[in-house]
Each structure stands twice: as structure tokens, then as C-alpha cells.
CSV table of C-alpha atoms in Angstrom, one decimal:
chain,number,residue,atom,x,y,z
A,1,MET,CA,39.9,-14.8,-86.0
A,2,ALA,CA,39.1,-12.2,-89.6
A,3,TRP,CA,42.0,-14.2,-91.3
A,4,GLN,CA,39.9,-17.5,-90.7
A,5,SER,CA,36.2,-16.4,-91.7
A,6,LEU,CA,38.2,-15.0,-94.9
A,7,LEU,CA,39.3,-18.1,-95.8
A,8,VAL,CA,36.2,-20.0,-95.5
A,9,VAL,CA,34.9,-17.7,-97.7
A,10,VAL,CA,37.0,-17.4,-100.1
A,11,GLY,CA,37.0,-21.6,-100.0
A,12,ALA,CA,33.3,-21.7,-100.6
A,13,LEU,CA,33.5,-19.1,-103.7
A,14,THR,CA,35.8,-21.5,-105.5
A,15,ALA,CA,34.1,-24.6,-104.7
A,16,GLY,CA,30.7,-23.3,-106.3
A,17,ALA,CA,33.2,-21.5,-109.1
A,18,LEU,CA,34.2,-24.7,-109.6
A,19,ALA,CA,31.0,-26.8,-109.9
A,20,GLN,CA,29.7,-23.6,-112.2
A,21,THR,CA,32.6,-24.5,-114.5
A,22,ASP,CA,32.7,-28.8,-114.7
A,23,ALA,CA,28.4,-28.4,-115.5
A,24,SER,CA,29.4,-25.9,-118.5
A,25,CYS,CA,32.3,-27.3,-119.8
A,26,ALA,CA,31.6,-30.3,-120.5
A,27,ALA,CA,33.8,-32.3,-122.9
A,28,PRO,CA,31.8,-32.8,-126.9
A,29,SER,CA,31.7,-36.4,-127.9
A,30,CYS,CA,34.5,-37.5,-130.2
A,31,THR,CA,33.8,-39.4,-133.5
A,32,GLY,CA,34.7,-42.3,-135.1
A,33,PRO,CA,36.1,-45.4,-133.4
A,34,LYS,CA,35.5,-45.1,-129.6
A,35,SER,CA,37.4,-48.7,-129.2
A,36,PRO,CA,39.9,-51.4,-130.6
A,37,GLY,CA,36.4,-53.3,-131.3
A,38,ALA,CA,35.2,-50.6,-132.8
A,39,PHE,CA,38.2,-49.6,-134.6
A,40,MET,CA,37.9,-53.4,-136.3
A,41,ASP,CA,34.7,-53.7,-137.3
A,42,GLU,CA,35.1,-50.3,-139.0
A,43,TYR,CA,38.2,-50.3,-140.7
A,44,LEU,CA,38.8,-53.8,-141.2
A,45,ASN,CA,35.9,-54.9,-142.6
A,46,VAL,CA,36.1,-57.2,-145.9
A,47,ALA,CA,33.9,-55.1,-148.2
A,48,LYS,CA,36.2,-51.9,-147.1
A,49,TYR,CA,39.9,-53.4,-146.8
A,50,ASP,CA,41.1,-55.7,-148.6
A,51,VAL,CA,44.1,-57.9,-146.9
A,52,SER,CA,45.5,-59.0,-149.8
A,53,GLN,CA,46.4,-55.6,-150.7
A,54,ARG,CA,49.6,-53.9,-150.0
A,55,PRO,CA,49.5,-50.0,-148.8
A,56,ARG,CA,50.4,-47.9,-151.3
A,57,CYS,CA,53.2,-45.0,-151.3
A,58,GLN,CA,53.0,-42.1,-153.5
A,59,GLY,CA,51.5,-44.3,-156.5
A,60,ASN,CA,52.4,-47.2,-157.1
A,61,GLY,CA,55.9,-47.2,-155.5
A,62,PRO,CA,57.2,-49.5,-153.3
A,63,THR,CA,55.9,-50.2,-149.9
A,64,ILE,CA,58.5,-48.7,-147.6
A,65,VAL,CA,58.8,-51.6,-144.7
A,66,GLU,CA,61.0,-50.3,-141.6
A,67,VAL,CA,62.4,-53.3,-139.7
A,68,GLN,CA,64.3,-53.6,-135.9
A,69,PHE,CA,65.7,-56.1,-134.3
A,70,GLU,CA,66.3,-55.6,-130.4
A,71,LEU,CA,68.0,-58.2,-128.6
A,72,GLU,CA,67.5,-58.7,-125.3
A,73,ARG,CA,69.7,-61.2,-124.9
A,74,LEU,CA,71.9,-64.3,-125.9
A,75,ALA,CA,70.1,-67.4,-124.5
A,76,GLU,CA,72.7,-70.3,-126.1
A,77,VAL,CA,75.2,-70.8,-128.8
A,78,ASP,CA,76.4,-74.4,-129.6
A,79,GLN,CA,80.1,-74.1,-131.3
A,80,LYS,CA,79.5,-77.5,-132.9
A,81,VAL,CA,77.1,-77.1,-135.4
A,82,GLY,CA,77.4,-72.8,-135.3
A,83,ILE,CA,73.6,-72.1,-134.5
A,84,VAL,CA,73.1,-68.9,-132.0
A,85,ALA,CA,70.1,-68.6,-130.2
A,86,MET,CA,68.4,-64.9,-129.4
A,87,ALA,CA,65.5,-63.8,-127.8
A,88,GLY,CA,64.7,-60.0,-128.5
A,89,TYR,CA,61.4,-58.0,-130.3
A,90,LEU,CA,61.1,-58.2,-134.5
A,91,ARG,CA,59.5,-54.7,-135.1
A,92,THR,CA,58.2,-53.6,-138.6
A,93,TRP,CA,56.6,-50.3,-139.4
A,94,TRP,CA,55.1,-49.0,-142.7
A,95,HIS,CA,52.3,-46.6,-143.4
A,96,ASP,CA,48.9,-47.8,-144.5
A,97,MET,CA,46.6,-44.7,-145.2
A,98,ARG,CA,43.3,-47.4,-145.2
A,99,LEU,CA,43.5,-47.4,-141.8
A,100,ALA,CA,44.2,-43.6,-140.7
A,101,PHE,CA,41.2,-42.1,-138.3
A,102,ASN,CA,40.8,-38.4,-136.7
A,103,GLY,CA,42.8,-38.7,-133.7
A,104,THR,CA,41.8,-36.5,-130.7
A,105,ASP,CA,42.8,-33.5,-132.4
A,106,LEU,CA,40.2,-33.5,-134.5
A,107,GLY,CA,37.7,-35.0,-133.0
A,108,GLY,CA,38.5,-38.4,-132.8
A,109,CYS,CA,38.0,-40.7,-130.0
A,110,MET,CA,41.5,-41.8,-130.0
A,111,ASP,CA,44.7,-41.4,-131.1
A,112,ARG,CA,46.4,-45.2,-131.6
A,113,VAL,CA,44.5,-48.4,-131.6
A,114,ILE,CA,46.4,-51.2,-130.2
A,115,LEU,CA,45.3,-54.8,-131.7
A,116,THR,CA,46.9,-58.4,-130.4
A,117,GLY,CA,48.6,-60.0,-132.9
A,118,ALA,CA,46.2,-62.6,-133.3
A,119,GLN,CA,43.3,-59.8,-133.9
A,120,ALA,CA,45.1,-58.6,-136.5
A,121,TRP,CA,46.6,-61.6,-138.3
A,122,GLY,CA,44.2,-62.5,-141.4
A,123,ARG,CA,42.1,-59.2,-140.8
A,124,MET,CA,45.2,-56.7,-142.3
A,125,TRP,CA,47.9,-56.4,-144.4
A,126,LEU,CA,51.3,-57.7,-142.8
A,127,PRO,CA,54.9,-57.4,-144.1
A,128,ASP,CA,55.9,-60.9,-145.2
A,129,ILE,CA,59.5,-60.8,-143.4
A,130,TYR,CA,61.1,-63.9,-142.6
A,131,ILE,CA,64.4,-64.7,-141.1
A,132,ASP,CA,67.0,-66.4,-144.6
A,133,ASN,CA,69.0,-68.4,-142.1
A,134,LEU,CA,66.4,-69.4,-139.3
A,135,VAL,CA,66.8,-72.6,-137.9
A,136,ARG,CA,64.3,-72.5,-135.2
A,137,LYS,CA,61.9,-70.0,-133.9
A,138,HIS,CA,59.5,-69.5,-131.3
A,139,ILE,CA,56.7,-66.7,-131.4
A,140,ASP,CA,55.1,-65.7,-127.7
A,141,SER,CA,51.2,-64.9,-129.5
A,142,PHE,CA,50.6,-63.0,-126.0
A,143,ALA,CA,53.4,-61.0,-126.8
A,144,SER,CA,53.0,-59.9,-130.5
A,145,SER,CA,50.9,-56.4,-131.1
A,146,VAL,CA,49.8,-54.3,-134.1
A,147,GLU,CA,49.5,-50.5,-133.1
A,148,VAL,CA,47.7,-48.3,-135.5
A,149,GLN,CA,48.6,-44.3,-135.4
A,150,SER,CA,45.5,-42.0,-136.6
A,151,ASP,CA,47.7,-41.0,-139.4
A,152,GLY,CA,47.9,-44.4,-140.7
A,153,MET,CA,51.6,-45.4,-139.1
A,154,VAL,CA,51.2,-49.2,-138.5
A,155,THR,CA,53.4,-51.1,-136.2
A,156,ARG,CA,54.0,-54.7,-135.6
A,157,THR,CA,56.1,-55.6,-132.4
A,158,GLU,CA,56.7,-59.6,-131.9
A,159,GLN,CA,58.7,-61.4,-128.9
A,160,MET,CA,60.4,-64.1,-130.5
A,161,ILE,CA,63.0,-66.4,-129.8
A,162,VAL,CA,65.2,-67.3,-132.7
A,163,GLU,CA,67.6,-69.7,-133.7
A,164,VAL,CA,69.8,-68.6,-136.5
A,165,LYS,CA,72.7,-70.4,-138.2
A,166,SER,CA,76.3,-68.3,-138.3
A,167,PRO,CA,79.4,-69.8,-139.1
A,168,LEU,CA,82.0,-70.3,-136.0
A,169,ASN,CA,85.9,-69.6,-136.8
A,170,LEU,CA,87.2,-71.1,-133.2
A,171,GLY,CA,90.8,-70.8,-134.8
A,172,LYS,CA,91.8,-67.6,-132.8
A,173,LEU,CA,90.8,-69.2,-129.6
A,174,PRO,CA,90.9,-67.6,-126.3
A,175,TYR,CA,91.1,-64.1,-128.5
A,176,ASP,CA,88.1,-65.1,-131.1
A,177,GLU,CA,85.2,-62.7,-131.8
A,178,HIS,CA,82.0,-63.3,-133.7
A,179,ASN,CA,79.3,-62.3,-134.9
A,180,ALA,CA,75.6,-63.4,-135.1
A,181,THR,CA,74.4,-62.0,-138.3
A,182,ILE,CA,70.0,-62.4,-138.2
A,183,LEU,CA,69.5,-62.2,-142.3
A,184,LEU,CA,65.6,-60.7,-143.1
A,185,ALA,CA,64.0,-61.1,-146.6
A,186,SER,CA,60.9,-60.1,-147.8
């Protein structure tokens, strides 16, 4: 019986201490954009951000854009014409210091902003990457996004199906091997 009453008293003290701690430790308000819309208004404002100017890397050096194509599946192979269709994700990433903002570690409200491809298109600089051996391409606009990290790192992801011209030498059938190449250029 004494043990049960002691447990109740300790429980009551703990609940009271938690209530007092919650009231005295209210989180300070953050500064900077609080939503993707606020980020676009503040950082992608036409008066502040020139979409025609590429981001600068160390003075007037080139903007370094890294590229990756993640193959999701081989969609189709047309042996007669030499066309290979592939589904996957084209990712490009680069730094744009004009888009850097204070992350949560510096009192900001967020560490990254994710925009749809449609929100970013025409409002921010995007690298002009194209597929040189492209026959046809389908980009799912709902599956395109641009992520901006607080340090200015920008990552664009586009889900797409690409058909590329790729010569196929079938002379060693059935022991043949083929490489389908996606030639990226800018």
C-alpha cells in the first residue's frame, strides 16, 4: 500500500515538472522564409534574382554542374532502328549562393525548400542540359522537383522516359552485348 501511494506522488511531481518545463522553454521564433511560397517571394523575386545570370563559382570560373541519370528500367529496345527507351531520373546539382539562407542551426525556419519543377521553371537559373542522341523524351511534370538547401546547394530531379539512338551490332547473336549511351551536353 505504501508503494502505490509513493508511485502516485512521484507521478504527480513529474507531471507538474513537465508542465512547468514546457511553459518556460517555449521555442524562440525563427527568422527567414517559413514556407516554399515565402522563399520564392524573398529569394526568387525578379528585382533581386536575375534568372539569366548563372551562379558564380570562385570569381568568374565556370559553374560546376554535376549530372546523374539513375536508370529505373529498360522500357523498350528497337533492334531494327537502333533505338533504346529508358525510364529513370535525371538529376543535376550545383551551388547558387544567391539562394543561400539561414538554416535552423542559425535561427532560420527550415533547412531546405522543395519546389515543383513548374514553380522553379522561369524563376531561377537552371542548367541547360540536353541529350545529344535523343530521339524522343517524355518528362512527367508532376515528378519534377527542385530542392534548395540552406547552403545554396540546388538539386533538380526530373523523372523521364528517354528514347536514344544507340547502334546495335547483332552480328554475334546470341552472345552479343550492348551498351546504350546517353550523351549529355550543355
